[in-house]
Every structure is written in C-alpha cells, then in structure tokens.
PDB file of C-alpha atoms in Angstrom:
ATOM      1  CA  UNK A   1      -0.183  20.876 -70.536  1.00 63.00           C
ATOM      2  CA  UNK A   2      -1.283  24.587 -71.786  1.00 62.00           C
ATOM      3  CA  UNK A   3       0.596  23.440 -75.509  1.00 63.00           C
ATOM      4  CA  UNK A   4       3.095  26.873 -75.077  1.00 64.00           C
ATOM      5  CA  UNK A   5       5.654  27.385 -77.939  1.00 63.00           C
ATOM      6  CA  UNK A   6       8.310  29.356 -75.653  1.00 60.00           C
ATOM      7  CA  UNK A   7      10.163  29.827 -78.935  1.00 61.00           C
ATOM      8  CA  UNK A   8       7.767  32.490 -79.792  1.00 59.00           C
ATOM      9  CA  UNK A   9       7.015  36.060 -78.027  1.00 54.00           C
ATOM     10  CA  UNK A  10       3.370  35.578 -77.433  1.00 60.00           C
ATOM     11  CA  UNK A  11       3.861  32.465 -75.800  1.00 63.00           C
ATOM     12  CA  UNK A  12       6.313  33.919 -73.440  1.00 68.00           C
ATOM     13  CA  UNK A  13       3.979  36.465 -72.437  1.00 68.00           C
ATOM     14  CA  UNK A  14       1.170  33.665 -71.909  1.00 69.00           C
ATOM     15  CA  UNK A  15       3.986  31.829 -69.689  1.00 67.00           C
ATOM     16  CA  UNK A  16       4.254  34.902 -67.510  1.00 72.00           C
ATOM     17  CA  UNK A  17       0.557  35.093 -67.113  1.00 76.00           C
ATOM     18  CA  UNK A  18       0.143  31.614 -66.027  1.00 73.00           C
ATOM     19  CA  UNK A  19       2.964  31.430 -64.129  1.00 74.00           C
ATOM     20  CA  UNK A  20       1.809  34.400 -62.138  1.00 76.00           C
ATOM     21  CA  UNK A  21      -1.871  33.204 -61.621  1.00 77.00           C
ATOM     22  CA  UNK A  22      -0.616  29.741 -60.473  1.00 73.00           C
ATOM     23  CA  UNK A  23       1.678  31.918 -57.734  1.00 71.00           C
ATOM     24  CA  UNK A  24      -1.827  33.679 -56.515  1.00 72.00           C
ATOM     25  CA  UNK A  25      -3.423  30.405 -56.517  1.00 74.00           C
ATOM     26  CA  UNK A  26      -0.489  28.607 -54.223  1.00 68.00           C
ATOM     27  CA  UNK A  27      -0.525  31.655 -52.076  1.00 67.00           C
ATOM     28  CA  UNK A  28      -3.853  31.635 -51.491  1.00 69.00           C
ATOM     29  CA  UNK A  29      -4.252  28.043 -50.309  1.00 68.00           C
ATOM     30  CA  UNK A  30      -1.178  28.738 -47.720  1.00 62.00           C
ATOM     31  CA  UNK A  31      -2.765  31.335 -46.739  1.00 67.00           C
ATOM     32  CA  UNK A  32      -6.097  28.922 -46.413  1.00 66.00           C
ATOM     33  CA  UNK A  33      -3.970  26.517 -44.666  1.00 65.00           C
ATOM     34  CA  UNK A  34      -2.608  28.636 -41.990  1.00 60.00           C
ATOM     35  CA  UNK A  35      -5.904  29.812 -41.137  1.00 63.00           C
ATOM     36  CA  UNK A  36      -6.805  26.033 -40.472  1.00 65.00           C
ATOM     37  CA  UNK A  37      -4.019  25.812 -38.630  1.00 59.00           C
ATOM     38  CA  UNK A  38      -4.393  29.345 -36.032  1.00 62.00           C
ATOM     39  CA  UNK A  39      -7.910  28.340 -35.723  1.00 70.00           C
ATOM     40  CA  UNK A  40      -6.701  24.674 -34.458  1.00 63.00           C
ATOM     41  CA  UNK A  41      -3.982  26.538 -32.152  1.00 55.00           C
ATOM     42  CA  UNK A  42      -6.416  28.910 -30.633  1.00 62.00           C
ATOM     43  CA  UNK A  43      -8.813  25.898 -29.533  1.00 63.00           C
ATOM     44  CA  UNK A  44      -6.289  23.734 -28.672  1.00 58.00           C
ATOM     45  CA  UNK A  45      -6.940  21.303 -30.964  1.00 62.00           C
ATOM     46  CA  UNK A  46      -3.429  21.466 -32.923  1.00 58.00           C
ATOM     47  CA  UNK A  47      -1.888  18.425 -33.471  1.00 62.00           C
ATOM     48  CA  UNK A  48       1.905  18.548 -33.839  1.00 61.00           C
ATOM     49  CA  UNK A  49       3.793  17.618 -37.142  1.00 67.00           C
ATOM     50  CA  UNK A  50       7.020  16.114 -35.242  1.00 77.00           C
ATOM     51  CA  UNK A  51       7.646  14.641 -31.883  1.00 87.00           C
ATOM     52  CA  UNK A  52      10.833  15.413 -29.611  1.00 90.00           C
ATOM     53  CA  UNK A  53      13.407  13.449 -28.029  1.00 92.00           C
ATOM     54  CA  UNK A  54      11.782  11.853 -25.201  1.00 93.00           C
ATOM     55  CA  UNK A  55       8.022  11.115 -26.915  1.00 93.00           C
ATOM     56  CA  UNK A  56       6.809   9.405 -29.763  1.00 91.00           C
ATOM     57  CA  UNK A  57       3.733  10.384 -32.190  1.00 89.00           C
ATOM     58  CA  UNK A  58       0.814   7.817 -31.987  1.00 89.00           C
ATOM     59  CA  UNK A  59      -2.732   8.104 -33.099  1.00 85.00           C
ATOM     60  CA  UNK A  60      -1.778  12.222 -33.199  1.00 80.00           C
ATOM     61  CA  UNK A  61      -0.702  12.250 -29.623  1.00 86.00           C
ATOM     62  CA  UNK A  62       2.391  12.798 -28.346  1.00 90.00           C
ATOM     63  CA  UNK A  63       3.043  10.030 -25.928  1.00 94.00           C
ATOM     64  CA  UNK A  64       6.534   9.098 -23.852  1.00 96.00           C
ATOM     65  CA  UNK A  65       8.787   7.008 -25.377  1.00 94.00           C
ATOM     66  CA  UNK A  66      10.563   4.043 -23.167  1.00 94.00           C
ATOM     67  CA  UNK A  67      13.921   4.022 -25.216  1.00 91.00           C
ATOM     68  CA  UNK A  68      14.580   7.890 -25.043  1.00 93.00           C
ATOM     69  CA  UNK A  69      13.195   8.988 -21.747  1.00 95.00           C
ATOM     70  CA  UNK A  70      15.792   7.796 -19.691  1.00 94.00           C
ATOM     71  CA  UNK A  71      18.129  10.150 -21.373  1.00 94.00           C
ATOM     72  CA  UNK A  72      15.597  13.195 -21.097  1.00 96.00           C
ATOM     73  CA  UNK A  73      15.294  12.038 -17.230  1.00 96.00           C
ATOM     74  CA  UNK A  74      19.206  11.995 -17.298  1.00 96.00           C
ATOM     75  CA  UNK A  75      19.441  15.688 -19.047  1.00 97.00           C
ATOM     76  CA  UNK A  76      17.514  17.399 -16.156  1.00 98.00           C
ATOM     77  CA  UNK A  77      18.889  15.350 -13.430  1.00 97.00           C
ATOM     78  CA  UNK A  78      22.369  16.212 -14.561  1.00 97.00           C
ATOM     79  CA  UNK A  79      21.575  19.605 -14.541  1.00 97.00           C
ATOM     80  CA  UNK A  80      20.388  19.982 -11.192  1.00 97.00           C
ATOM     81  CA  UNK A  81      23.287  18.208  -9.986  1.00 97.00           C
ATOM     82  CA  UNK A  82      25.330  20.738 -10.944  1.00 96.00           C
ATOM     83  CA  UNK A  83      26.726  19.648 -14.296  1.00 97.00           C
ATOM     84  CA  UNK A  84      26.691  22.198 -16.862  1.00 96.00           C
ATOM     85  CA  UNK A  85      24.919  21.469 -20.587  1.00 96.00           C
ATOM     86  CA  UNK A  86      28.245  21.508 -22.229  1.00 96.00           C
ATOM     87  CA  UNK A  87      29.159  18.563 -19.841  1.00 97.00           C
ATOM     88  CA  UNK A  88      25.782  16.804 -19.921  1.00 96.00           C
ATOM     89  CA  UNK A  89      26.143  16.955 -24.103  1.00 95.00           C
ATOM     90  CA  UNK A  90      30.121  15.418 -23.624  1.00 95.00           C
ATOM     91  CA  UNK A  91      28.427  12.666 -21.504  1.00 95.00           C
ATOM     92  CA  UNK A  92      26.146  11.420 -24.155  1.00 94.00           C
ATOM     93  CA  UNK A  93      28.541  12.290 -26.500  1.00 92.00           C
ATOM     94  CA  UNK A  94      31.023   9.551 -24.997  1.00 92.00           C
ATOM     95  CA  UNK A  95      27.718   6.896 -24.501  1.00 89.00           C
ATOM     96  CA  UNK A  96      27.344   7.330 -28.172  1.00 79.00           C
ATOM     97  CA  UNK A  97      23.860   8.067 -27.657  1.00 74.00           C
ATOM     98  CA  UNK A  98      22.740   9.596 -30.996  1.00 66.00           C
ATOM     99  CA  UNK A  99      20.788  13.367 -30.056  1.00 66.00           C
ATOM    100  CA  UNK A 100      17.393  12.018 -32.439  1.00 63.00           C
ATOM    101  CA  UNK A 101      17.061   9.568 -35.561  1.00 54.00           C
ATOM    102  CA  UNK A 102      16.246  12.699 -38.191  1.00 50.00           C
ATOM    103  CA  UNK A 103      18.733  14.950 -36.665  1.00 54.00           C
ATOM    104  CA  UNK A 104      21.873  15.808 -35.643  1.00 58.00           C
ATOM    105  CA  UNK A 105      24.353  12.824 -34.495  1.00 74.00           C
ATOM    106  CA  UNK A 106      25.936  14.603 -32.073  1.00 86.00           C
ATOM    107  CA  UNK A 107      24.939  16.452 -28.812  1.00 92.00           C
ATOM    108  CA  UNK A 108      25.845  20.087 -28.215  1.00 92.00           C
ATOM    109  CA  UNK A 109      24.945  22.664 -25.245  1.00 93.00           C
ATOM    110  CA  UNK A 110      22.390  23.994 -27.662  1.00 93.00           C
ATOM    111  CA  UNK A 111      20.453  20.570 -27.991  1.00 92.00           C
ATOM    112  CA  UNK A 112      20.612  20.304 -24.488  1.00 95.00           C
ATOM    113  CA  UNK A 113      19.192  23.906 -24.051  1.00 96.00           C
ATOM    114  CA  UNK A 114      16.546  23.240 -26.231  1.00 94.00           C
ATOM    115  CA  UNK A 115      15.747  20.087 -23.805  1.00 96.00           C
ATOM    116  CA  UNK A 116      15.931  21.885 -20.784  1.00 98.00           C
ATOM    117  CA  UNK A 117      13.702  24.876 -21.780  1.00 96.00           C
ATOM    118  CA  UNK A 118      10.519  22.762 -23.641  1.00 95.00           C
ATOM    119  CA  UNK A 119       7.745  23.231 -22.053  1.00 94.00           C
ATOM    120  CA  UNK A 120       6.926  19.827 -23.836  1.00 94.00           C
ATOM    121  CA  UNK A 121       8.355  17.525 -21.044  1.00 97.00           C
ATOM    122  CA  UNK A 122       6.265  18.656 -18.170  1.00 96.00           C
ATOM    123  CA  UNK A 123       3.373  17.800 -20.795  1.00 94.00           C
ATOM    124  CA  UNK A 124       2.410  21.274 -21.661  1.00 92.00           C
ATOM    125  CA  UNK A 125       2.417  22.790 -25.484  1.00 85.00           C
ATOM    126  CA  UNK A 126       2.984  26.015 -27.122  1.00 80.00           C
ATOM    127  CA  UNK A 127       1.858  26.493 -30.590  1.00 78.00           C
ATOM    128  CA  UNK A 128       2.816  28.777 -33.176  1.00 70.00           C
ATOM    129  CA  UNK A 129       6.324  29.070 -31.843  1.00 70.00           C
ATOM    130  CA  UNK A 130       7.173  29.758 -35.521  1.00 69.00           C
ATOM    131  CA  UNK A 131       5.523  30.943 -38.831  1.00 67.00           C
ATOM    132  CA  UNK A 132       5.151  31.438 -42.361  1.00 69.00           C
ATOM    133  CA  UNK A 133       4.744  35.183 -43.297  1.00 71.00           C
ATOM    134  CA  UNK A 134       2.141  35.861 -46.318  1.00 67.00           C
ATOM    135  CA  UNK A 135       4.346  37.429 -48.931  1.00 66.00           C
ATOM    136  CA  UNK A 136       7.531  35.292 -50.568  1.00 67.00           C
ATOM    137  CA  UNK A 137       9.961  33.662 -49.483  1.00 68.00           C
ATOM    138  CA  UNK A 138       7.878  31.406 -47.882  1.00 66.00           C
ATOM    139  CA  UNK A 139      10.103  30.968 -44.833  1.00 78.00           C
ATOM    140  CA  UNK A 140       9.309  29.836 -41.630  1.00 75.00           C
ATOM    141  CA  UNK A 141      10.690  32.304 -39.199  1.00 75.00           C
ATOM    142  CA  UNK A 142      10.455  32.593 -34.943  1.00 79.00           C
ATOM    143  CA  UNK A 143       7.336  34.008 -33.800  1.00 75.00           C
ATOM    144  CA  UNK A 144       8.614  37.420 -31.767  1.00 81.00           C
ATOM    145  CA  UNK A 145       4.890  38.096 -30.946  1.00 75.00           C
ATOM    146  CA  UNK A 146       4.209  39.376 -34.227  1.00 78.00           C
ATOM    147  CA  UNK A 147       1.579  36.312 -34.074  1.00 71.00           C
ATOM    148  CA  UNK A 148      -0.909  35.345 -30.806  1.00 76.00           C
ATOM    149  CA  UNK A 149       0.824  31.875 -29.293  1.00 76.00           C
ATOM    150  CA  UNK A 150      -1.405  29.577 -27.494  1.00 78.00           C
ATOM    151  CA  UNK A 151      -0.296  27.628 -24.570  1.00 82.00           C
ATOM    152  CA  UNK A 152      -1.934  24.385 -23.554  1.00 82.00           C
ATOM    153  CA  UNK A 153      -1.670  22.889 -20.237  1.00 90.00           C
ATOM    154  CA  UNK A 154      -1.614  19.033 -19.948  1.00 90.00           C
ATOM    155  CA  UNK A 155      -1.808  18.476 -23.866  1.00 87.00           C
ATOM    156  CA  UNK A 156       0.018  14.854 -23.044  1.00 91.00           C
ATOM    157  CA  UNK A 157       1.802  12.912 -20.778  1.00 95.00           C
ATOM    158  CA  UNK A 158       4.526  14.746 -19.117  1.00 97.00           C
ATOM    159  CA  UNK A 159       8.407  13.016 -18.619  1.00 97.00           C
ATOM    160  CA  UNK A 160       9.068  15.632 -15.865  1.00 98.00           C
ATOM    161  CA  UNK A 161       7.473  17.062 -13.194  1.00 97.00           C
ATOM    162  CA  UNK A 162       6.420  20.466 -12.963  1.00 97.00           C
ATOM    163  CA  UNK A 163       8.703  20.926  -9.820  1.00 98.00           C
ATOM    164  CA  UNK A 164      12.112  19.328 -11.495  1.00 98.00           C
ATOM    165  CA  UNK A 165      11.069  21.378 -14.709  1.00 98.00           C
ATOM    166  CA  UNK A 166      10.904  25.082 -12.891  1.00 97.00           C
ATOM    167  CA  UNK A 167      13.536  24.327 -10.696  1.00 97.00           C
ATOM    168  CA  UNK A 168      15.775  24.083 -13.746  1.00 97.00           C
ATOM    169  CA  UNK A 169      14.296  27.112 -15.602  1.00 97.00           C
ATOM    170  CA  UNK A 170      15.478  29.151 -12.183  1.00 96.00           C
ATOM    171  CA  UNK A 171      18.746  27.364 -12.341  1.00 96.00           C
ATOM    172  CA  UNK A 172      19.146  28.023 -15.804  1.00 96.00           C
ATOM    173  CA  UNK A 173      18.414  31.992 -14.969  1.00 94.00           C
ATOM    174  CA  UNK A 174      20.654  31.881 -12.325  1.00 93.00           C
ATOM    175  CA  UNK A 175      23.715  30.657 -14.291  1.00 90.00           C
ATOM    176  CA  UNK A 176      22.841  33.141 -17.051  1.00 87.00           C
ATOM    177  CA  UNK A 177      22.779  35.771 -14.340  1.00 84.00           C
ATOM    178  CA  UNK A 178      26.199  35.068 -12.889  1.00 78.00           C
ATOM    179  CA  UNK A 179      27.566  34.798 -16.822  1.00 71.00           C
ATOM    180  CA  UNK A 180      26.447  38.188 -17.593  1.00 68.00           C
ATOM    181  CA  UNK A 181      27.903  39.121 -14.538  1.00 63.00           C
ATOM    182  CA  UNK A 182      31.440  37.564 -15.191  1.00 62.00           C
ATOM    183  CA  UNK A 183      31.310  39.005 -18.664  1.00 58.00           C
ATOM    184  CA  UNK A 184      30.536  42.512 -17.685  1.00 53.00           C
ATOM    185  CA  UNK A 185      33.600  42.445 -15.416  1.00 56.00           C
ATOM    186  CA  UNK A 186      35.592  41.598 -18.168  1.00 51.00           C
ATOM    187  CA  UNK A 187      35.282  44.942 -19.893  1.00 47.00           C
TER     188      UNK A 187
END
C-alpha cells in the first residue's frame, strides 16, 4: 500500500515509523472501545458477548433455554442433595451430555463450580468480571478490583431462585470450610 522497498535502509526506517503509528492508532481505538464499554457497565446497559449453559442470546437478551435448563436445574439440585461437583460432573459425564456446543466436551468439578457460583442463573449480572489492561499484551485478565464492577439485579430471566441459589453458595462455604479444616489437620 505505502510502495516500501524493505531492501533498502530508508525504507526500513519508514517501516518502523508506520508500523509504530498504526500501533498508537489500534491502541487508541481499544482504548475508545473500552470506554464504550465501562460507560455501558456502569448504566447497566451492557449487553453480553456470550451466553452460558442454561440461556440463549436473543434480540441481545439473555433468555432461558428449554434444552439446557434441565441440566442447570439438575446441577443445583444435585448439590443440595448432597452430591459433591466431582459426582454431579461424573453424572453428566456418563449421560453424555456435552458441558456447551463451543466448549469443552467434557464436565469437570470446575465447570460445575463455575455453574454453581454465577450469579447469572438467579437472573442477576456482573460486568467487568475481566479486562483488557492499556499497555501490550493485550490480554484479558480477572478483574481483582483493580477496575469498578457493576452488578445488576434482574438483568433477565432467572433459572433458579434466589433461595436454591444462596442456599448453595452457604453450602458451598461450608464444604470449603470443613476442607480447609481436614487439610490443616493433615500437617
């Protein structure tokens, strides 16, 4: 496009240049772009990119899916009854139930963590869980409060009450309690 010879030593030197203005340039529209973004988070009018296990994404909104909330209703169900997340992921493991079309085949305690700890099924939202920092590589990373989040109450339909939902975020606390415990008598 800019007609550059790289064989000679001016050219290279033009390359740099250009190279290094085009850099500015893309950071500046990120930059541009995450502004957009924060100032759609902090009025709640974010829309999300991608839609969990358990909802589809129609007309921007996230509503419930029929296929795949049976097996959300099943995770936290499960885990009240007493079944642990490694067991609840061997279950659907063994119905061949795949974890999500673009992701992993297979269900591990971690997906089922993930489930049982999104604030997304009792119809709730929290943005800006994750960002992009300003300077290169431009790698998202887990927001550790280095960035305001923004929660948002009733943002869609909710697959779980609010009831089932904190009774399994005390559960969950509970079980991590007594592991710590176990573990510290171990040393």
């Amino acid at each position: 496009k800019e007609h550059i010879d790289t064989k000679k030593m001016g050219s290279e030197m033009l390359l740099s240049i250009l190279s290094a203005a085009a850099q500015e340039e893309s950071l500046s529209i990120s930059k541009n772009l995450k502004w957009s973004y924060r100032k759609r988070m902090s009025s709640g009018d974010f829309i999300t990119c991608n839609a969990p296990l358990g909802y589809s994404l129609e007309h921007n909104r996230l509503v419930p899916n029929p296929r795949e909330v049976p097996v959300i209703e099943y995770i936290f169900s499960s885990y009240l009854a007493g079944k642990s997340m490694d067991e609840i992921a061997n279950d659907l493991n063994m119905q061949e139930l795949p974890f999500h079309q673009q992701r992993a085949a297979k269900w591990h305690h971690t997906s089922i963590r993930y489930i049982l700890t999104n604030e997304k099924y009792v119809g709730d939202t929290i943005v800006q869980k994750s960002f992009t920092p300003d300077q290169l590589p431009l790698k998202s990373i887990r927001n550790n409060g280095e960035l305001s989040q923004y929660y948002i109450k009733n943002s869609h339909p909710a697959i779980v009450s609010r009831e089932v939902f904190e009774a399994v975020q005390k559960l969950i606390q509970q079980r991590n309690k007594r592991f710590s415990n176990m573990q510290m008598k171990d040393f």
